[in-house]
CSV table of C-alpha atoms and ligand atoms in Angstrom, one decimal:
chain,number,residue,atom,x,y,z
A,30,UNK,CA,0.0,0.0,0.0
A,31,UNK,CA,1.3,3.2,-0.8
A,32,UNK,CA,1.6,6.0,2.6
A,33,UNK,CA,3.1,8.4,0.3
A,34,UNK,CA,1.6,11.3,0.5
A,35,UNK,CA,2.5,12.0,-3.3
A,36,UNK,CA,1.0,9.0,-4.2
A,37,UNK,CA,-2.5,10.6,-4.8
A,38,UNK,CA,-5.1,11.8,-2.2
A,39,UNK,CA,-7.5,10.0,-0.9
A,40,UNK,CA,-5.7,6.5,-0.2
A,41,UNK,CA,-3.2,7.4,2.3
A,42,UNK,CA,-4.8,6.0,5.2
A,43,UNK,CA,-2.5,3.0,7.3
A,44,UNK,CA,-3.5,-0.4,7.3
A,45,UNK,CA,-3.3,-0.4,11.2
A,46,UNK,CA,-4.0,3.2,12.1
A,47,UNK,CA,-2.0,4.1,15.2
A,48,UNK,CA,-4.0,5.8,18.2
A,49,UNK,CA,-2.2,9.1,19.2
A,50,UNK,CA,-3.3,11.0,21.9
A,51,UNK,CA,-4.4,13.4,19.4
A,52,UNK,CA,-6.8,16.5,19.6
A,53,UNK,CA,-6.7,18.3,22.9
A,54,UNK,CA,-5.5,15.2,24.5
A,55,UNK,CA,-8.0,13.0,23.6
A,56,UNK,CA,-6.8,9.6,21.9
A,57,UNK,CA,-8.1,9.6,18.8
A,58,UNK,CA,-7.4,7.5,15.6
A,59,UNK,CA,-4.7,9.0,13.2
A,60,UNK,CA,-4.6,8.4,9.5
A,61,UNK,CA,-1.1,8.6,7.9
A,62,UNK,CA,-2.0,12.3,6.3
A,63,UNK,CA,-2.3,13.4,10.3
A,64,UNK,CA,0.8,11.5,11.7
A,65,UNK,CA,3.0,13.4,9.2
A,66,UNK,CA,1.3,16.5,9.6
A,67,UNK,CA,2.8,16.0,13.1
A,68,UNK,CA,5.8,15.2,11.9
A,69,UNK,CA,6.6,18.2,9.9
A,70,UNK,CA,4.3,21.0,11.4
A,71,UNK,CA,5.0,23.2,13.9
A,72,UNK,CA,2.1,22.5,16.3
A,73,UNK,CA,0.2,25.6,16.7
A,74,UNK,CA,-3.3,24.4,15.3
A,75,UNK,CA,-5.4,22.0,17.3
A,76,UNK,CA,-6.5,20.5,14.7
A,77,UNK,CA,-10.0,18.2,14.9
A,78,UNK,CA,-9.0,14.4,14.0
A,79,UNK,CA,-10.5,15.0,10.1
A,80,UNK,CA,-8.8,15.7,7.2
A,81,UNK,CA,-11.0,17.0,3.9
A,82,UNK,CA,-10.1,16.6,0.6
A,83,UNK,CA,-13.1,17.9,-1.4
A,84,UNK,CA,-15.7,20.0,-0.9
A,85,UNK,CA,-18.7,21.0,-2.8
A,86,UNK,CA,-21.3,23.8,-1.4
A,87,UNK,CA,-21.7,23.0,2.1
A,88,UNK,CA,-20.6,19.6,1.9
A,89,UNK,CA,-17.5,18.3,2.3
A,90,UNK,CA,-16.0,14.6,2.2
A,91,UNK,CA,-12.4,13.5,4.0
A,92,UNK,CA,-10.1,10.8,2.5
A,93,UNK,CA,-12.5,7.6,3.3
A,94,UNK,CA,-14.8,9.5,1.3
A,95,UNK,CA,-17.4,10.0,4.3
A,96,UNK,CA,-19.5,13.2,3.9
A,97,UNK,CA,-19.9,15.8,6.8
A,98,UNK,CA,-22.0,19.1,6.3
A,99,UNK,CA,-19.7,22.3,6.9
A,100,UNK,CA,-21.1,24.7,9.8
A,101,UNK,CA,-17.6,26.1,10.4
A,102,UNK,CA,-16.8,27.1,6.9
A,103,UNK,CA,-13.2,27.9,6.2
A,104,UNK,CA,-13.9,30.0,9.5
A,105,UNK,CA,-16.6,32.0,8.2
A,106,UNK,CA,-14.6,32.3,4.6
A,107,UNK,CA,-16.9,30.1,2.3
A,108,UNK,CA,-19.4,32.1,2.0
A,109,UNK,CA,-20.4,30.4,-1.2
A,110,UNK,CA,-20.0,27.3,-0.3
A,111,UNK,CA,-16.9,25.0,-1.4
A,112,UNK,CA,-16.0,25.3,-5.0
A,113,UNK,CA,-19.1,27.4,-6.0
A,114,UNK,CA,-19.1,27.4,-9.9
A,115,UNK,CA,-19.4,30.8,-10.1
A,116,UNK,CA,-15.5,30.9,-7.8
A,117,UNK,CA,-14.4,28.2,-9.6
A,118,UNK,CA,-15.1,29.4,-13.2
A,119,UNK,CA,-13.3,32.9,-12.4
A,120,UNK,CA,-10.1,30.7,-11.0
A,121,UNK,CA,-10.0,28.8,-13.4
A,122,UNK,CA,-10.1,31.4,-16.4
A,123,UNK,CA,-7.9,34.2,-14.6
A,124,UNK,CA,-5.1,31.4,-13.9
A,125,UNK,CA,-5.5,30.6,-17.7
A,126,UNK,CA,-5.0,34.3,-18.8
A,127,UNK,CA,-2.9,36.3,-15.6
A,128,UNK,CA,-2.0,35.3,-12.3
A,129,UNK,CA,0.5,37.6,-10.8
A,130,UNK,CA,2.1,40.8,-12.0
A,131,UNK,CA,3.5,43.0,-9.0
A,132,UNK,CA,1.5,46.5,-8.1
A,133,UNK,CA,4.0,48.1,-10.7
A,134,UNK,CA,1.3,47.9,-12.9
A,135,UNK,CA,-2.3,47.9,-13.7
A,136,UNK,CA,-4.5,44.6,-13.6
A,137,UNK,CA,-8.0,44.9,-14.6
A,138,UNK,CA,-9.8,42.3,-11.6
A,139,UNK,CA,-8.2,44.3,-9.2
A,140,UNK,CA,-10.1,47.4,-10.6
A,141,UNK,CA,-13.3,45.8,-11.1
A,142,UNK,CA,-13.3,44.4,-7.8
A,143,UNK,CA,-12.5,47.9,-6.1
A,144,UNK,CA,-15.2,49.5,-8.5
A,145,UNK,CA,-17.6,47.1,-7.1
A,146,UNK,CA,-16.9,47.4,-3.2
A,147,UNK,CA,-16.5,51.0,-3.3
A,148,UNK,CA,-20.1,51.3,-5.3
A,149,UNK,CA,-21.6,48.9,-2.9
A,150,UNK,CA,-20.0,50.5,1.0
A,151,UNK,CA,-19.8,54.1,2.0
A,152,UNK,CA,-16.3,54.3,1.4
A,153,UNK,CA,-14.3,55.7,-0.9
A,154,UNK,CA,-10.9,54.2,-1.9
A,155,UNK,CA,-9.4,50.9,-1.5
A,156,UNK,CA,-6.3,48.8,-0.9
A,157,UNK,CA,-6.2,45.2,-1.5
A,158,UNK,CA,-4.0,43.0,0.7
A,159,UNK,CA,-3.6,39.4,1.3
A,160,UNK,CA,-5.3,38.3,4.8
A,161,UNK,CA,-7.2,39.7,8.1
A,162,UNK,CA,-4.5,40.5,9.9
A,163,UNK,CA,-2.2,43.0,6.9
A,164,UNK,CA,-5.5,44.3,6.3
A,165,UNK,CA,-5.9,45.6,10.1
A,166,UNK,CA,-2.2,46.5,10.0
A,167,UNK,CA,-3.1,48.6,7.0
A,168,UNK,CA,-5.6,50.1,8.8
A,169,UNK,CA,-3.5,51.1,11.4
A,170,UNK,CA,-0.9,52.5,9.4
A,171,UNK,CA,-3.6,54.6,8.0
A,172,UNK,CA,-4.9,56.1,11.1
A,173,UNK,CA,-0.6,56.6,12.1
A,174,UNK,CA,0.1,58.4,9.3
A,175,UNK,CA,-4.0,60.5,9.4
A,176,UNK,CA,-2.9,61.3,12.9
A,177,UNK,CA,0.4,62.6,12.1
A,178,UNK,CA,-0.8,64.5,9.2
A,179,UNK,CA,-4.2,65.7,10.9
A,180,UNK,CA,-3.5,65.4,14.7
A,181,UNK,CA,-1.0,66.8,15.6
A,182,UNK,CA,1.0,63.5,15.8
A,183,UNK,CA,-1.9,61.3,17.9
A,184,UNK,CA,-0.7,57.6,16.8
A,185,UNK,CA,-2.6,55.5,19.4
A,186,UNK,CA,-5.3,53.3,18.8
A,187,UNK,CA,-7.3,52.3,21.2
A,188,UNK,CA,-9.6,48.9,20.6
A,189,UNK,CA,-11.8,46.7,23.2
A,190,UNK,CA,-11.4,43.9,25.6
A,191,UNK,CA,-12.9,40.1,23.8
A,192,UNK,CA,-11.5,41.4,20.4
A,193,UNK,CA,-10.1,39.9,18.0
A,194,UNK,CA,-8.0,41.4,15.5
A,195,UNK,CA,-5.3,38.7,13.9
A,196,UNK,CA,-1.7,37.1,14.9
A,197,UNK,CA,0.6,40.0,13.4
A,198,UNK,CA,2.4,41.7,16.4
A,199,UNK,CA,0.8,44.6,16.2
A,200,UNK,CA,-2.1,43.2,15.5
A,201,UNK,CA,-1.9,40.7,19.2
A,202,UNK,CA,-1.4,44.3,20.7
A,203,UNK,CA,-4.3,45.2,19.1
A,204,UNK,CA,-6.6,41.9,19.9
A,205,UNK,CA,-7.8,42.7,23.7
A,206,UNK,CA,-7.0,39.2,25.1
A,207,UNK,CA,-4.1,38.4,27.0
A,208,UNK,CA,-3.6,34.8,25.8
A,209,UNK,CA,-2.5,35.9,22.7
A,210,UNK,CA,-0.5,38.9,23.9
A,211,UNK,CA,1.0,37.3,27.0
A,212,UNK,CA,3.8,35.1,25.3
A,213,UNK,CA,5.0,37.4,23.1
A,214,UNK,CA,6.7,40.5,24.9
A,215,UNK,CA,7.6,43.2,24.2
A,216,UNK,CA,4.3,44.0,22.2
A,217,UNK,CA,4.3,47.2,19.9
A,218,UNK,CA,3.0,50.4,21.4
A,219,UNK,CA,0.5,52.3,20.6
A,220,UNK,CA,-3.0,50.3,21.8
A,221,UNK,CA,-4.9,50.7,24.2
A,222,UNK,CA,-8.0,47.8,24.8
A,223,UNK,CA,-10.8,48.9,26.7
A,224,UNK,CA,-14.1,47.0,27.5
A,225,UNK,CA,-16.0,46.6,24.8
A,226,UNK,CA,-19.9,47.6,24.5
A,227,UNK,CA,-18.6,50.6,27.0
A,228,UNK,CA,-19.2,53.9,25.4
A,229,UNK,CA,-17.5,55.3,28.8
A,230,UNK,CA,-14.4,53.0,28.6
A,231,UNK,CA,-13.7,54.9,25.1
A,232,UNK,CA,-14.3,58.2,26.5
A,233,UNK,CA,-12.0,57.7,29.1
A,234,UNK,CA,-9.4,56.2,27.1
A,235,UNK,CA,-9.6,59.2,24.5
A,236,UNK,CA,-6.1,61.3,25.0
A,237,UNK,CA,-5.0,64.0,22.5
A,238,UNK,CA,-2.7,60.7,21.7
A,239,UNK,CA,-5.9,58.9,20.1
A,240,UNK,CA,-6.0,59.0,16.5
A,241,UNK,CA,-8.7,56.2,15.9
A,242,UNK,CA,-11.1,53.9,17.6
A,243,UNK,CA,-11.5,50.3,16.1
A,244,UNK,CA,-13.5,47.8,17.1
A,245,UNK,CA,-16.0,44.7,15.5
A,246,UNK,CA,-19.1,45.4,15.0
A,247,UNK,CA,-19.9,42.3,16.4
A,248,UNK,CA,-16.6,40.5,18.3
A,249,UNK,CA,-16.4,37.1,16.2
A,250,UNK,CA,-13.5,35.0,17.7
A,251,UNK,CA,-14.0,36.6,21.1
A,252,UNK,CA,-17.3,35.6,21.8
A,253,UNK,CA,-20.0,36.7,19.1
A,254,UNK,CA,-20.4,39.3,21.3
A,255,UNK,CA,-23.5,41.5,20.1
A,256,UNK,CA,-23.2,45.5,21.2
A,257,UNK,CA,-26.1,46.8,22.3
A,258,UNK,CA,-27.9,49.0,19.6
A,259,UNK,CA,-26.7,52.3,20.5
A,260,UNK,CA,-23.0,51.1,21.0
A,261,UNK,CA,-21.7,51.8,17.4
A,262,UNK,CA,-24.0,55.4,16.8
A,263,UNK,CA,-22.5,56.6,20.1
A,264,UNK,CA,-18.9,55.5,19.2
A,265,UNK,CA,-19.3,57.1,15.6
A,266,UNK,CA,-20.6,60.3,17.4
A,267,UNK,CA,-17.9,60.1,20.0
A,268,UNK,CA,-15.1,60.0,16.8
A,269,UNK,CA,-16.5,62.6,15.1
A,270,UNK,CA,-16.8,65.1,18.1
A,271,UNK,CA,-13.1,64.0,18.9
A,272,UNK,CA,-12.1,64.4,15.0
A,273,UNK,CA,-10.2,61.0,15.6
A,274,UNK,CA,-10.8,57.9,12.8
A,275,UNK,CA,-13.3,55.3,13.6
A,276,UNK,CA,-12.4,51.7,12.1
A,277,UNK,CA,-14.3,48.6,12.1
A,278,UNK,CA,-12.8,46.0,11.4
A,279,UNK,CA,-15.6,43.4,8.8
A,280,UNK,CA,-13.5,40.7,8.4
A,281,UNK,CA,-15.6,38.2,10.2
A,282,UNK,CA,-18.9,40.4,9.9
A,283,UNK,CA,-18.8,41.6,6.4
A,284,UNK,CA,-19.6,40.1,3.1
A,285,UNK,CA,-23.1,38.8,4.3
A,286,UNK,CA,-22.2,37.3,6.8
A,287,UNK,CA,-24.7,39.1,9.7
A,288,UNK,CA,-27.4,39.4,6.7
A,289,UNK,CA,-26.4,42.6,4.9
A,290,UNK,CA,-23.1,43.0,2.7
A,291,UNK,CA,-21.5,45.0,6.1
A,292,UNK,CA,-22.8,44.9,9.4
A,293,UNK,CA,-21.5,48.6,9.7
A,294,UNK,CA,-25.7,48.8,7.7
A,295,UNK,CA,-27.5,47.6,10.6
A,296,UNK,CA,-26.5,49.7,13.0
A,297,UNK,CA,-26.7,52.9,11.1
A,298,UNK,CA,-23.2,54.2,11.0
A,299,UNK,CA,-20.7,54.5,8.3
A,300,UNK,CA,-16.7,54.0,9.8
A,301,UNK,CA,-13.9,56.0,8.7
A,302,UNK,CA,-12.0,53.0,7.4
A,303,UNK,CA,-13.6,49.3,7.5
A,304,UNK,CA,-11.4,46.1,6.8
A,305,UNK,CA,-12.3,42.8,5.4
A,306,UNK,CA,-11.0,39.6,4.3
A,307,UNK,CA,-12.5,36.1,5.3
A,308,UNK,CA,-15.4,36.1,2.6
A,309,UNK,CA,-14.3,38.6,-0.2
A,310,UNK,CA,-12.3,36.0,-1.7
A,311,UNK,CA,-15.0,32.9,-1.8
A,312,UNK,CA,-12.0,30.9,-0.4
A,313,UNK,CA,-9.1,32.6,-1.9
A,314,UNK,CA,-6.5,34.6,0.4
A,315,UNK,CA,-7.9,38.2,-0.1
A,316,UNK,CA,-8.0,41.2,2.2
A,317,UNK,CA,-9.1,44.7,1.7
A,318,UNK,CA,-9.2,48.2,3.8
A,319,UNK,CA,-11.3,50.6,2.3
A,320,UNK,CA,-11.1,54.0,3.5
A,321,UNK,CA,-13.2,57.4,3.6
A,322,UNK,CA,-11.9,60.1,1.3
A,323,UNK,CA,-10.6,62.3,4.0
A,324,UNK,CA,-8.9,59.2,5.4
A,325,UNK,CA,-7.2,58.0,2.7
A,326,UNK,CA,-4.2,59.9,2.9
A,327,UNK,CA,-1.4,57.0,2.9
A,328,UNK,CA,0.9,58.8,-0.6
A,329,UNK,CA,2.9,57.5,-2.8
A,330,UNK,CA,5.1,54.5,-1.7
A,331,UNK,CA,4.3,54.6,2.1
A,332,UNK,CA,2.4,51.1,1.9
A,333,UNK,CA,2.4,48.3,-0.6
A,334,UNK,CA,2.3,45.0,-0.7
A,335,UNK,CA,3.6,41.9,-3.6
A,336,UNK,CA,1.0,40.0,-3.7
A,337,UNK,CA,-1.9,42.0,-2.6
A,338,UNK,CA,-4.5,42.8,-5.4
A,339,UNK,CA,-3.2,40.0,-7.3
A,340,UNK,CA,-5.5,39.3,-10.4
A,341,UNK,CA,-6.0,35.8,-9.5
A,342,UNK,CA,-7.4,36.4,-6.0
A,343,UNK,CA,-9.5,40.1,-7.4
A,344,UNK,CA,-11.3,37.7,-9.8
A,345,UNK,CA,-12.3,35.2,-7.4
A,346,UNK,CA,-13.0,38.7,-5.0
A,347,UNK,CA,-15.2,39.9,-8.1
A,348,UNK,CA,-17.3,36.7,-8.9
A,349,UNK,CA,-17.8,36.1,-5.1
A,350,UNK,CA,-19.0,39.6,-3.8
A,351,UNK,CA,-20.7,40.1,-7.5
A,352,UNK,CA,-23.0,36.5,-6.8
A,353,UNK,CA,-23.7,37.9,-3.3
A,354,UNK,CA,-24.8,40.9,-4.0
A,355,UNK,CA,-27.1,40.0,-7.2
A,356,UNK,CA,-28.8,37.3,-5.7
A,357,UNK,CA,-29.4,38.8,-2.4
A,358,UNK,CA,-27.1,36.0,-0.4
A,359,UNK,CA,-26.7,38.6,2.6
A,360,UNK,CA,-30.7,39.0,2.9
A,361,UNK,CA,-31.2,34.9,2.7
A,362,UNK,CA,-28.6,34.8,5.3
A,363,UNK,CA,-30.2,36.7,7.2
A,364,UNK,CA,-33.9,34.7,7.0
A,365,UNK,CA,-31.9,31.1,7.5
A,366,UNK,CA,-29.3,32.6,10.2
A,367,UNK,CA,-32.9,33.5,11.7
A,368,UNK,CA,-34.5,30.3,11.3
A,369,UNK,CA,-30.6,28.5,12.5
A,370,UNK,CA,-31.6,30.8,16.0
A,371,UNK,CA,-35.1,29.6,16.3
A,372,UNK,CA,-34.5,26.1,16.4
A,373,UNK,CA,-30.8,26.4,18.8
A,374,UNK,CA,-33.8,27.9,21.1
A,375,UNK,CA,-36.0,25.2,20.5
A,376,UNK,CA,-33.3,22.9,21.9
A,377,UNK,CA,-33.4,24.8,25.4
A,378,UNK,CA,-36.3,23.2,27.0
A,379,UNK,CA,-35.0,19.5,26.3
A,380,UNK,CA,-30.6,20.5,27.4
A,381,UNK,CA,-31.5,23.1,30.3
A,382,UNK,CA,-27.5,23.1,30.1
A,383,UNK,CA,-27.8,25.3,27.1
A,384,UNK,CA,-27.5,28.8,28.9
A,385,UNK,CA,-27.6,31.1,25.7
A,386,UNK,CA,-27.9,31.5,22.0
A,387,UNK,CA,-26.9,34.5,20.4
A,388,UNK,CA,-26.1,35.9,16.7
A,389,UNK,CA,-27.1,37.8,13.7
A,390,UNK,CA,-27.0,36.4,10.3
A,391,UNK,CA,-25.0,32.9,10.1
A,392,UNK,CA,-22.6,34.0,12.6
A,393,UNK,CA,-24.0,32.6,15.5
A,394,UNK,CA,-23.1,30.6,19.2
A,395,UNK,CA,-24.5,28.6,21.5
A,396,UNK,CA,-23.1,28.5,25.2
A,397,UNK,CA,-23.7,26.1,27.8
A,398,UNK,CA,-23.2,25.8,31.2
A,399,UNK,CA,-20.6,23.3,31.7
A,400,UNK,CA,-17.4,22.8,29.2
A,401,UNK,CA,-18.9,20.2,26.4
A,402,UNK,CA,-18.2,22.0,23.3
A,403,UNK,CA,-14.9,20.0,22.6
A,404,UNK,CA,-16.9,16.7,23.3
A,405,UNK,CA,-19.5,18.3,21.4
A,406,UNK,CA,-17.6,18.7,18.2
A,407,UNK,CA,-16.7,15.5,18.5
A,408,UNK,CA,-20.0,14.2,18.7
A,409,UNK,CA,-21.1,16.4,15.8
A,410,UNK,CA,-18.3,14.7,13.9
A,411,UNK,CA,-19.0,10.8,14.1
A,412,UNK,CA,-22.7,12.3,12.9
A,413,UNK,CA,-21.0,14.3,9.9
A,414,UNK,CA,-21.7,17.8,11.2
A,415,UNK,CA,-18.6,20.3,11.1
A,416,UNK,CA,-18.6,22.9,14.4
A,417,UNK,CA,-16.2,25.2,15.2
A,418,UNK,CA,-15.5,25.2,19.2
A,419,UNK,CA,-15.5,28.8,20.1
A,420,UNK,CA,-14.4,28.3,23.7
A,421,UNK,CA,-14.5,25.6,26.3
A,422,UNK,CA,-18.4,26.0,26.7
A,423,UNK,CA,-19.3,28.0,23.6
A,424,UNK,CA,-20.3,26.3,20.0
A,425,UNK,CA,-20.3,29.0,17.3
A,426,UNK,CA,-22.0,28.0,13.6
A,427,UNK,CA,-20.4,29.7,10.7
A,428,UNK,CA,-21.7,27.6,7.5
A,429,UNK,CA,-21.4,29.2,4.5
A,430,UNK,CA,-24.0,31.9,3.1
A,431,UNK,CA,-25.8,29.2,0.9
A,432,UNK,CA,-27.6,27.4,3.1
A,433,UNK,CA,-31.4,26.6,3.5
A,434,UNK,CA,-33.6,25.7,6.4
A,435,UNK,CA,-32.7,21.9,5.0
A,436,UNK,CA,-29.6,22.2,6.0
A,437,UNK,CA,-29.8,24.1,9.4
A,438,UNK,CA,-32.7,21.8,10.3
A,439,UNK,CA,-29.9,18.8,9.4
A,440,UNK,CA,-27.7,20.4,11.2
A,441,UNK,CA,-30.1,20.9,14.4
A,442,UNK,CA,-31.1,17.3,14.0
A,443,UNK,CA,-27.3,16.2,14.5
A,444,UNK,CA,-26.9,18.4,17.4
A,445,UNK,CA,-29.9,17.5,19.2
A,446,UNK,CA,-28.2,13.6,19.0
A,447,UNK,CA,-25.4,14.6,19.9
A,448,UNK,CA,-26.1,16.9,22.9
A,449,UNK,CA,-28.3,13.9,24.3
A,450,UNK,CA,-24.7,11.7,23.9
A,451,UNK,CA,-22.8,14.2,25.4
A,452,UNK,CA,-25.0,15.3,28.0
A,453,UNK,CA,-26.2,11.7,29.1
B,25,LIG,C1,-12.5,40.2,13.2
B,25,LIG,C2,-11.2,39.6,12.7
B,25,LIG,N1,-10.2,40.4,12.4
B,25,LIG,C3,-9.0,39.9,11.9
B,25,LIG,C4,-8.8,38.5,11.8
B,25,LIG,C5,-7.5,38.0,11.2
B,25,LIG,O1,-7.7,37.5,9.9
B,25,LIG,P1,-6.5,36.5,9.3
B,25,LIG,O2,-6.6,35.3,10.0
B,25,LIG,O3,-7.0,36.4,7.9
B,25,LIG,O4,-5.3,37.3,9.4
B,25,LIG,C6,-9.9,37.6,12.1
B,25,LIG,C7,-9.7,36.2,12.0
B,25,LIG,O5,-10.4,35.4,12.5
B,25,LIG,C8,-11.1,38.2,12.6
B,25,LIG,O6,-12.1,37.4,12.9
């Protein structure tokens, strides 16, 4: 038998799989794709004992070719599913025609695809990165260079408590939790994290060193923790009044994902400077910061990136956000992300142990009052349901945008068995 893993996918598994005390401790079974992934990785990932090799919509199938339906999606980056046609046809043809050229000149997807999110946002100008995290950093370099142009030298930023904001080290400076800040001293000045949902935290915070305020809309990896409606209006107020840049930072919440292209629309304020990345791409490594007019003051040569706006990934952008937007993806997010809600509710009265469930859109989370989300995801997995654990007692459901109430109603079935496993 051949455990090469160059000797085609799919049929790599051992004869006699060894047990490994595998994820999070637990002994699970190892397939020969996992042992040498353990071999040759640096273990920072704890990975769940599955390893995918297609995926079509919300499907997806690992090398024994059983199926499991996707609610963590790429971590809330297929928003059109796995190999959507519409992504895969405008891969496929751009890789044909151009794939990389350097910034030193002009592509055309790059153009269309800023044409297209500057017609559909508030904003005004873009620059196209490759990820989350140089997206923020962008941002912040923006807001450096507004606030030593417009303010008098003000450089710091200040951000809130639960946040997350990506593994750069400026951007774990940024990210207001101290288990991704603490073993990596000395962090880069210049942040200051405050408690979120707080419109006096900011207040107080606010020096004449503050040049911008940025915060989620809705904190994803932290918690998807929802501000209360007049949390954003008030911060927008309080930046104006102050003169200083407010940033929200879409990665996780924009591109549908809350049930309108950017969540910046339901709450009835339009930031400074918003970031995204996650779903632009469809799949593909993308990320964006798209700035106000007055804000976008970065001149010639002070950023730039190789890769960023590459014509490979800005075609893949385009189709994506293009599909979304014509066929109304963000607003049938919304309805199912709805429906997802109503039946994690409907689960209460049978698991009292379910203490909340919270969301907007298809991001969503369920808590529960002892730690079981680990042996959860587990249980979800034997019954080919994908769940991302978002902390010790937290589930958070991040499917891709294309789901119906078949699916979430599959999905609730699987949980319901395995919550009655885990629980009993
Ligand atoms: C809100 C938010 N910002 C930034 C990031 C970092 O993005 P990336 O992992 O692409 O660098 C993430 C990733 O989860 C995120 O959720």
């Amino acid at each position: 038998m051949n455990n090469s893993p160059s000797g085609g996918m799919g049929q790599q598994v051992l004869e006699a799989e060894p047990m490994r005390v595998g994820w999070v401790g637990r002994k699970t079974k190892m397939s020969n794709w996992q042992e040498l992934e353990h071999k040759y990785f640096m273990q920072t990932f704890e990975r769940v004992p599955l390893t995918i090799v297609r995926g079509q919509g919300a499907r997806v199938w690992d090398e024994k070719g059983k199926e499991y339906l996707d609610f963590v999606g790429g971590w809330a980056v297929n928003s059109l599913g796995h190999c959507h046609p519409v992504v895969t046809k405008a891969v496929t043809e751009q890789a044909k025609l151009l794939i990389q050229t350097s910034n030193q000149f002009y592509t055309v997807p790059q153009i269309r695809l800023a044409e297209l999110l500057v017609k559909n946002s508030c904003l005004d100008k873009v620059f196209f990165g490759n990820s989350g995290a140089e997206a923020n950093e962008a941002a912040i370099k923006l807001a450096r260079r507004y606030g030593q142009l417009k303010l008098d030298g003000a450089y710091e930023v200040i951000t809130t408590l639960g946040s997350f904001h990506g593994r750069t080290l400026a951007m774990v400076a940024a990210t207001g939790q101290e288990k991704f800040q603490k073993p990596f001293p000395p962090l880069p000045t210049g942040f200051v994290n405050v408690e979120y949902n707080n419109i006096g935290a900011i207040k107080s915070a606010t020096t004449g060193k503050t040049c911008a305020v940025m915060v989620e809309p809705i904190q994803g990896e932290g918690g998807v923790n929802l501000p209360d409606d007049g949390y954003l209006p008030l911060l927008k107020a309080w930046c104006e009044q102050k003169g200083i840049l407010f940033i929200l930072d879409e990665i996780q919440t924009g591109i549908g994902r809350t049930g309108t292209l950017f969540a910046y629309e339901q709450y009835d304020v339009e930031p400074d400077i918003m970031t995204l990345a996650k779903g632009l791409g469809g799949g593909v490594p993308i990320g964006a910061i798209l700035a106000k007019e007055k804000a976008a003051v970065f001149a010639l040569g002070e950023h730039g990136s190789t890769f960023g706006g590459n014509p490979l990934a800005c075609a893949a952008g385009y189709a994506t956000v293009k599909f979304i937007i014509d066929n109304d993806i963000a607003g049938k997010a919304k309805k199912v992300g709805q429906y997802l809600i109503q039946g994690l509710e409907g689960l209460k009265p049978k698991f009292p142990l379910i203490t909340d469930v919270r969301g907007r859109g298809l991001l969503v989370a369920m808590e529960f009052g002892r730690d079981i989300a680990q042996s959860l995801v587990l249980a979800c997995l034997e019954r080919g349901l994908l769940v991302n654990q978002l902390k010790p007692n937290a589930l958070r459901f991040i499917p891709p945008l294309i789901i119906g109430t078949k699916e979430a109603d599959e999905a609730l079935g699987i949980l319901d068995s395995a919550l009655t496993s885990v629980i009993s």
